[in-house]
Coordinates of C-alpha atoms in Angstrom, one line a residue:
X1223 CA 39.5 -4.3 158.9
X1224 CA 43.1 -3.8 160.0
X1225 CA 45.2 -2.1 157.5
X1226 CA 47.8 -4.8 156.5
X1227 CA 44.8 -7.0 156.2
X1228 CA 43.5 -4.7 153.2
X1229 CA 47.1 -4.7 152.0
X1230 CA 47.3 -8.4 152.1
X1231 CA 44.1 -8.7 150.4
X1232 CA 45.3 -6.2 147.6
X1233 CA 48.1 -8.4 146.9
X1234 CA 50.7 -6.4 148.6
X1235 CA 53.5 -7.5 150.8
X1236 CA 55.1 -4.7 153.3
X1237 CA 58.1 -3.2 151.9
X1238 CA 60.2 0.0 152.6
X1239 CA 59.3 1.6 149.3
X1240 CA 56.7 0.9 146.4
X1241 CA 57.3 3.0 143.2
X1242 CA 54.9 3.1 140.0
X1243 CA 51.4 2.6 140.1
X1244 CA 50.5 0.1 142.6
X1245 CA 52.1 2.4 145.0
X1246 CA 49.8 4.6 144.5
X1247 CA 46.7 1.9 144.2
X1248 CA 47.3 0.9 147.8
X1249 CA 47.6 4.3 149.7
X1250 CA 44.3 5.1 148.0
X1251 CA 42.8 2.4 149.6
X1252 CA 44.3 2.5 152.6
X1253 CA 43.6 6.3 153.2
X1254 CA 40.2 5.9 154.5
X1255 CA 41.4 3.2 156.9
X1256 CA 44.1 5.3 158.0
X1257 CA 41.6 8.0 158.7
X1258 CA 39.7 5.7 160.8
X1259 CA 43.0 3.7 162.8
X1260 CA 45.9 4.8 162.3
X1261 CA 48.9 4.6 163.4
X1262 CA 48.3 0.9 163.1
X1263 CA 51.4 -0.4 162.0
X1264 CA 52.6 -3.5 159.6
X1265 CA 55.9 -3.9 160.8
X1266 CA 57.3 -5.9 163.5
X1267 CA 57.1 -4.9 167.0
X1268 CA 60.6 -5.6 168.3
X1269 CA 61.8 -5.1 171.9
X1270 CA 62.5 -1.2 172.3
X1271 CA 66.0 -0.5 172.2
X1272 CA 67.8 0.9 175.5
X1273 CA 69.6 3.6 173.3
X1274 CA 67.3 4.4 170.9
X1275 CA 68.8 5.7 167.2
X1276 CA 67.7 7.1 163.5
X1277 CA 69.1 6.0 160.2
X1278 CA 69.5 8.9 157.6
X1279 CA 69.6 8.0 153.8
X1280 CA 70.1 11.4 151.5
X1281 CA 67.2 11.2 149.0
X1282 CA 67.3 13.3 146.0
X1283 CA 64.7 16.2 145.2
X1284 CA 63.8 14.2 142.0
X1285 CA 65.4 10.1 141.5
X1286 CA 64.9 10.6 137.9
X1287 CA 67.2 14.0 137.7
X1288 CA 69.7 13.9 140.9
X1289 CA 71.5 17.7 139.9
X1290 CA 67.6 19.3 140.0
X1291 CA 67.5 21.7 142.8
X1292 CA 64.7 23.8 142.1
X1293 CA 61.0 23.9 142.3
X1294 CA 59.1 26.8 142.2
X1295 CA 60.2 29.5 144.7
X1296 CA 62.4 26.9 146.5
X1297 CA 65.5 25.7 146.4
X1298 CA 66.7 22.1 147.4
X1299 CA 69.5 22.0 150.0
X1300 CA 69.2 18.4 151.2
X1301 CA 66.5 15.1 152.1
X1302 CA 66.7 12.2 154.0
X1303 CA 64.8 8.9 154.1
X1304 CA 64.6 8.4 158.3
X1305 CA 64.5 5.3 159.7
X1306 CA 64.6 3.8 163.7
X1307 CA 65.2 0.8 165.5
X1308 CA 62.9 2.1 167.7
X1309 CA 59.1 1.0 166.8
X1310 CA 57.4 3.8 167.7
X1311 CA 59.4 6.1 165.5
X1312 CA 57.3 7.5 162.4
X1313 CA 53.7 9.3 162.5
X1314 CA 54.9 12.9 162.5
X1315 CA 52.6 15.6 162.4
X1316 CA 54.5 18.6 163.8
X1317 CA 57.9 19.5 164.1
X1318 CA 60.2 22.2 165.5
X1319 CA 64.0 23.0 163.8
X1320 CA 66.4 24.9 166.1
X1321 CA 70.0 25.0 167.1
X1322 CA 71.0 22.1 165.0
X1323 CA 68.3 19.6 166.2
X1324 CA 64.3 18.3 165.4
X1325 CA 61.9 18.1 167.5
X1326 CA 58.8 16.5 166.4
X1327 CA 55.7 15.7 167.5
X1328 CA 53.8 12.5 166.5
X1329 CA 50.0 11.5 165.9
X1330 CA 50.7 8.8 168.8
X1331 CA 51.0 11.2 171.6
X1332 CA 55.2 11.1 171.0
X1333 CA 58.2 13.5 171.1
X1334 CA 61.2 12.8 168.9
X1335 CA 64.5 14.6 168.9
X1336 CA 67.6 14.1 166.9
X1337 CA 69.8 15.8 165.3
X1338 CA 69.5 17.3 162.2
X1339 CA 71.7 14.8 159.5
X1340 CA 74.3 15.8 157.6
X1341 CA 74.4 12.9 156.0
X1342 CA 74.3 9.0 155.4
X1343 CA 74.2 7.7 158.9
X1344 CA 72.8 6.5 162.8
X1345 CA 72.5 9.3 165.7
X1346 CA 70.9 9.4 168.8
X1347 CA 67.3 9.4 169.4
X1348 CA 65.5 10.5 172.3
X1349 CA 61.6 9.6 172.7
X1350 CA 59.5 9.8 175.0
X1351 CA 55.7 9.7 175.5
X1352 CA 53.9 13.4 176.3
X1353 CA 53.7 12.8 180.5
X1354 CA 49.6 12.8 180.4
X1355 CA 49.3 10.6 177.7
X1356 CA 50.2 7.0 179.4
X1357 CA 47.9 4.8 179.2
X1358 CA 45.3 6.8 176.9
X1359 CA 43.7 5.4 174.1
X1360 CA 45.2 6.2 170.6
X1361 CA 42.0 8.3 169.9
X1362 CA 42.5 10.6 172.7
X1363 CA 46.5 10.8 172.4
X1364 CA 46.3 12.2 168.8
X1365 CA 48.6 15.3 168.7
X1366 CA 48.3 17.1 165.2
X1367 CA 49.9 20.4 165.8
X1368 CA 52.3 22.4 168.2
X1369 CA 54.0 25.8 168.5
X1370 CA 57.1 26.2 171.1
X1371 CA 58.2 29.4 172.3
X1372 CA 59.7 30.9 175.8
X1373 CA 60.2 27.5 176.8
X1374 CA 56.7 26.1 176.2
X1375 CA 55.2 23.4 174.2
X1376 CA 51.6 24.1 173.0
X1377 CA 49.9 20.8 171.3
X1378 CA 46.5 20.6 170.0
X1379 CA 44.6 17.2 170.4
X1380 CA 42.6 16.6 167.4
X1381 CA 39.9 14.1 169.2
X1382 CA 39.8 16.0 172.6
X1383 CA 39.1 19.4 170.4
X1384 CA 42.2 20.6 173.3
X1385 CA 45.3 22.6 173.7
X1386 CA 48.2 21.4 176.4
X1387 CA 50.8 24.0 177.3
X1388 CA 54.0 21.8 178.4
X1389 CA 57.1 23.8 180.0
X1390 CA 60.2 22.7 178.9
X1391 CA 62.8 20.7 178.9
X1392 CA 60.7 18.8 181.3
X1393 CA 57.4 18.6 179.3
X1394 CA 55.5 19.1 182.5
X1395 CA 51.7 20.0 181.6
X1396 CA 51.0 23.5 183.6
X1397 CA 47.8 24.8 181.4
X1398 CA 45.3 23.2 179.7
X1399 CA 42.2 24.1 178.0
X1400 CA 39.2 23.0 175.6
X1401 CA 38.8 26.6 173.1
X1402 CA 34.7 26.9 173.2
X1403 CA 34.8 27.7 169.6
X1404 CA 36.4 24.5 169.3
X1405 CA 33.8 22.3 170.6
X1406 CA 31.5 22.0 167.6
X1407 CA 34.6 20.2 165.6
X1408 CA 34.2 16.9 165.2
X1409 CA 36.4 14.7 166.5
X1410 CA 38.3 13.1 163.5
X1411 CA 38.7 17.4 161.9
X1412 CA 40.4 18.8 164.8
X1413 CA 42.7 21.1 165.1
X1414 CA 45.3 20.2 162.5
X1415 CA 48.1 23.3 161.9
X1416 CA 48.7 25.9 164.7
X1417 CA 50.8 29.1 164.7
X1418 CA 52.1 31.2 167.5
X1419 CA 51.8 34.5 166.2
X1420 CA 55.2 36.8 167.0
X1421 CA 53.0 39.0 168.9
X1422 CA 51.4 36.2 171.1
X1423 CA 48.3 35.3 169.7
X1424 CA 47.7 31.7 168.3
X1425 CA 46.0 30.6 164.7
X1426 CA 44.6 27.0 164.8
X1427 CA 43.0 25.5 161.9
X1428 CA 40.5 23.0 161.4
X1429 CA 41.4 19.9 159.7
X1430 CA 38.1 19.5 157.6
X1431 CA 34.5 20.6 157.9
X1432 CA 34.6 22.8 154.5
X1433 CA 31.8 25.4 153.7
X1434 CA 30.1 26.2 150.2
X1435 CA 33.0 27.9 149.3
X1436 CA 35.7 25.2 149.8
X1437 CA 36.8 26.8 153.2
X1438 CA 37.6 25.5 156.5
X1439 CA 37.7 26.9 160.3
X1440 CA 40.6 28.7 161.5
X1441 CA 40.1 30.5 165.3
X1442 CA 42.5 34.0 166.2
X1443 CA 43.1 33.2 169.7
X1444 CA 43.6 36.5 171.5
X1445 CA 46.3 34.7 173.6
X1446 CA 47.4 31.2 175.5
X1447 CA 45.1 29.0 174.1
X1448 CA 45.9 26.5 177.0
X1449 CA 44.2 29.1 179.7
X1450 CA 40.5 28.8 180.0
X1451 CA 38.3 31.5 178.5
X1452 CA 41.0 33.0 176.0
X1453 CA 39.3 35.3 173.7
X1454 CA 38.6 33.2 169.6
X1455 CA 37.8 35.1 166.7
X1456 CA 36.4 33.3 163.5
X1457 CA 38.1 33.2 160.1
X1458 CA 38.5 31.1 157.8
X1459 CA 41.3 29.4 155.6
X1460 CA 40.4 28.1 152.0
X1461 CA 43.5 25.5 150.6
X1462 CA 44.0 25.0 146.5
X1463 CA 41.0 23.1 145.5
X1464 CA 41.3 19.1 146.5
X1465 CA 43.5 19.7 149.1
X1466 CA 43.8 19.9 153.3
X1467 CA 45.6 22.1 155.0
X1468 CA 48.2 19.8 157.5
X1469 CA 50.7 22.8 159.2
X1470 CA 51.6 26.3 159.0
X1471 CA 54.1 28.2 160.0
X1472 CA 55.1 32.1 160.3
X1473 CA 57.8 34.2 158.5
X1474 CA 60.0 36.9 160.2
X1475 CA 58.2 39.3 158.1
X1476 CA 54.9 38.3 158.9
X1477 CA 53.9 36.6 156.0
X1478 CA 52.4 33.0 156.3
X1479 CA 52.9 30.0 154.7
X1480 CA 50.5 26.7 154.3
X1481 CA 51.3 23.7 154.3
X1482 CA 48.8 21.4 151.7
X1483 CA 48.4 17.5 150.7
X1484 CA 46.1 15.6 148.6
X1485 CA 46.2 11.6 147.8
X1486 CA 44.7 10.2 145.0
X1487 CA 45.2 7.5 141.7
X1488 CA 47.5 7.6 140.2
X1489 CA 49.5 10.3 141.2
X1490 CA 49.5 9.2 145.4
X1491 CA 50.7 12.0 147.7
X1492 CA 50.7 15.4 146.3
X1493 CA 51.4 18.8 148.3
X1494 CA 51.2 22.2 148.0
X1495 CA 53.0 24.7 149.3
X1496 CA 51.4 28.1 149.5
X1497 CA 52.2 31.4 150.6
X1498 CA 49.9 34.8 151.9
X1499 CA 50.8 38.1 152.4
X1500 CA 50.7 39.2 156.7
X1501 CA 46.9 38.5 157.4
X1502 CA 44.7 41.8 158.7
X1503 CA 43.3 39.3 161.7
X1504 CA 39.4 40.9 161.2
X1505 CA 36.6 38.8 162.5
X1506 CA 35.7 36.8 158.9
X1507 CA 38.4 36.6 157.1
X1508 CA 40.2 34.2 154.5
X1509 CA 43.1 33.6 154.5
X1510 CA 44.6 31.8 151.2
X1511 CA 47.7 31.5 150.0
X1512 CA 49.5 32.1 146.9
X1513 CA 51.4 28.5 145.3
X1514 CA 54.7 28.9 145.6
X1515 CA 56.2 24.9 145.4
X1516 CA 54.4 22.0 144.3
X1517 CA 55.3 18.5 145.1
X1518 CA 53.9 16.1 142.3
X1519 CA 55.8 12.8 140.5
X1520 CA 58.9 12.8 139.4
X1521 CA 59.5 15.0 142.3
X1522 CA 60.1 13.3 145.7
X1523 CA 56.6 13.2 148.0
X1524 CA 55.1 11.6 150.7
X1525 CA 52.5 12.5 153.4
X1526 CA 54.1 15.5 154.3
X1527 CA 52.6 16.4 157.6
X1528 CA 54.9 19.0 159.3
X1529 CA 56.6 22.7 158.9
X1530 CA 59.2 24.5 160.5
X1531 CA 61.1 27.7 159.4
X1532 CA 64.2 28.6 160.6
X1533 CA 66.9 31.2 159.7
X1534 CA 70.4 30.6 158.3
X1535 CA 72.7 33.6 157.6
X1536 CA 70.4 36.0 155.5
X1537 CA 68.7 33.1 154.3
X1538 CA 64.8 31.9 154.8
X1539 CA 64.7 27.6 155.4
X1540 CA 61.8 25.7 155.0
X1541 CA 62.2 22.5 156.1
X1542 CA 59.4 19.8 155.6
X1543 CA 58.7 16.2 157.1
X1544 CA 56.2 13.4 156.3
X1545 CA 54.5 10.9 158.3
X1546 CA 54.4 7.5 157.3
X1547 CA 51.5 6.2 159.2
X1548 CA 53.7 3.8 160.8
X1549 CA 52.9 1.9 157.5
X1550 CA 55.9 0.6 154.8
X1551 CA 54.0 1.9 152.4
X1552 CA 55.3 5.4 153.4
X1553 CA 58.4 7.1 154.3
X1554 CA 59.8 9.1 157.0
X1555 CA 60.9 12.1 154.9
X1556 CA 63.4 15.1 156.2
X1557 CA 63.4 17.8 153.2
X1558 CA 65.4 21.0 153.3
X1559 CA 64.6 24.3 151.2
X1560 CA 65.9 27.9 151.0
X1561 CA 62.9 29.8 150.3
X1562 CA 63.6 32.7 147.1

C-alpha cells in the first residue's frame, strides 16, 4: 500500500505539522511502510523550479518554553523548520557543515547545498542528483551515510552494501568498491553512519542485524573504503536499548559521538545523543556511548537522521538534521548545539 493511502485510510489529511497524539499514531503506522518505500511522497509534484530555493522558519528548542536553551550537555544556539520549492528537497540522511554552508546527502541518491540560515527566510539551493545514480531505481540509489575530506565525497549505499569515492566540486565517481565484510548485510540494514577517522581509516556501521546482546556491526576499514580489497576489522556498536544508530561523527580530540532514534506511541520520534571516550580499534570491540542529550516531547524532535561537527572559536558545534521522508507528516529540521 502506498503510504498516503494508509494515511488516508487512518483519517488523516497531509499537513505541514501534526502535534498531540494522532501525530504520533500515524508515524507509527507509517514506519514500517516507510521502511519498505520510502521516499514516497504525499505532496504535490510541481514543475522543478529553474532556481531552486529553501525557506527557513526559526523553531524553538522546546514550543512550550521558548527561553529553554539547555538539554543535557548541550546548549541550544538556533533551529529551523526547512522547506523548498523544489520537490525533491527532504530525505536527509547525511550532512556536512563547513565554511558557512550544508551539504547534505539524501536517501534518494541527492546532494543539497545551501547556506546555513541566519534566520526567517529564502536562499539559494543547489541540487543535483549523484552523476551515477540517473536512472537507477530508488532501491539502489539509497545513500545513508558520507564522510568528505581532501576534496572527496565517500557515500555508502545501504541496498548495494557499497562505498563511492566522488572528487569534488565535480562529484566525479573515481573509486568504488563493495567491502567483503559488507556483503552478508542485508539489503534494507546497510551501512547507515560512517566516520572518516583523522588518521585515515573509516568506521561504518550497520543499520540493524542486532546480536544477543543488543549489538550491531560496525567494520574498521584500514583505509579508502572505495578501493577494492581495503583491509575490515570487526567490532561492534551497541545503541541505548530501543534505539538505532542513524550517524556518527568524530571530535578533535578523538572522542566519538552517536547519533540514536527510536519511534513509537505515543511519544513519536525520540533521539539519543550519546558520547564514547577515543575507541582502542582492537578486533572485537564495543563501542557504546555515554547519553549526553536526549530529545523526547516537549522538546523539539523529528527523524533526526544526520551529524556534523564543526568548530567555532574555542567552541565544539553539533549540529543535527532530520529527514522527513518526503512525507508532511515530518519536518525538515536544522538544529544547532554547542557541546559543554
Amino acid at each position: 500500500m502506498h503510504l498516503s493511502a494508509a494515511i488516508h485510510l487512518a483519517g488523516a489529511a497531509p499537513r505541514p505539522y501534526m502535534a498531540g497524539v494522532m501525530r504520533p499514531l500515524l508515524l507509527l503506522l507509517a514506519t514500517p511502510l516507510l521502511a519498505t518505500f520510502a521516499p514516497l511522497s504525499m505532496r504535490e509534484t510541481p514543475v522543478s523550479p529553474a532556481r531552486p530555493t529553501v525557506w527557513a522558519e526559526p523553531v524553538q528548542l522546546r514550543e512550550d518554553a521558548p527561553g529553554e536553551r539547555k538539554l543535557g550537555r548541550l546548549t541550544f544556539l538556533g533551529g529551523w523548520w526547512l522547506r523548498s520549492d523544489h520537490p525533491e528537497f527532504g530525505g536527509i540522511s547525511a550532512m556536512h557543515v563547513e565554511n558557512g554552508a550544508v551539504l547534505a546527502l539524501t536517501d534518494a541518491g541527492r546532494v543539497l547545498r545551501f547556506p546555513i540560515p541566519a534566520r526567517r527566510g529564502r536562499a539559494p539551493l543547489g541540487l543535483m542528483p549523484l552523476p551515477d545514480t540517473a536512472g537507477v531505481a530508488k532501491t539502489q540509489r539509497d545513500t545513508e551515510a558520507m564522510a568528505i575530506a581532501d576534496d572527496h565525497a565517500w557515500i555508502a549505499f545501504e541496498r548495494r552494501n557499497a562505498v563511492h569515492r566522488y572528487r569534488l566540486p565535480g562529484w566525479t565517481l573515481d573509486a568504488s568498491a563493495r567491502p567483503e565484510a559488507m556483503k552478508a548485510w542485508s539489503q534494507n540494514s546497510g551501512g547507515e553512519a560512517m566516520i572518516r577517522l583523522r588518521d585515515g581509516r573509516f568506521l561504518l556501521f550497520r543499520e540493524g542485524g542486532s546480536d544477543a546482546a543488543g549489538a550491531t556491526e560496525v567494520i574498521l576499514l584500514s583505509g579508502d573504503p572505495a578501493l577494492p580489497g581495503t583491509r575490515a576489522t570487526a567490532m561492534r556498536y551497541r545503541a541505548p536499548p530501543g534505539y538505532r544508530i542513524t550517524d556518527a561523527a568524530e571530535l578533535t580530540d578523538g572522542r566519538l559521538l552517536f547519533l540514536n532514534r527510536r519511534v513509537g506511541f505515543p511519544e513519536g520520534f525520540s533521539v539519543k545523543l550519546t558520547m564514547a571516550a577515543p575507541p582502542t580499534l582492537r578486533a572485537g570491540e564495543l563501542l557504546q556511548g555515554e547519553e549526553i542529550a536526549s530529545f523526547a516531547s516537549p522538546v523539539t524532535t523529528d527523524n533526526y537522521e544526520a551529524l556534523s561537527v564543526t568548530r567555532e572559536g574555542g567552541s565544539t558545534i553539533v549540529w543535527i538534521a532530520s529527514d522527513d521522508n518526503f512525507i508532511d507528516l515530518e519536518r525538515t529540521l536544522l538544529m544547532k548545539f554547542a557541546l559543554d
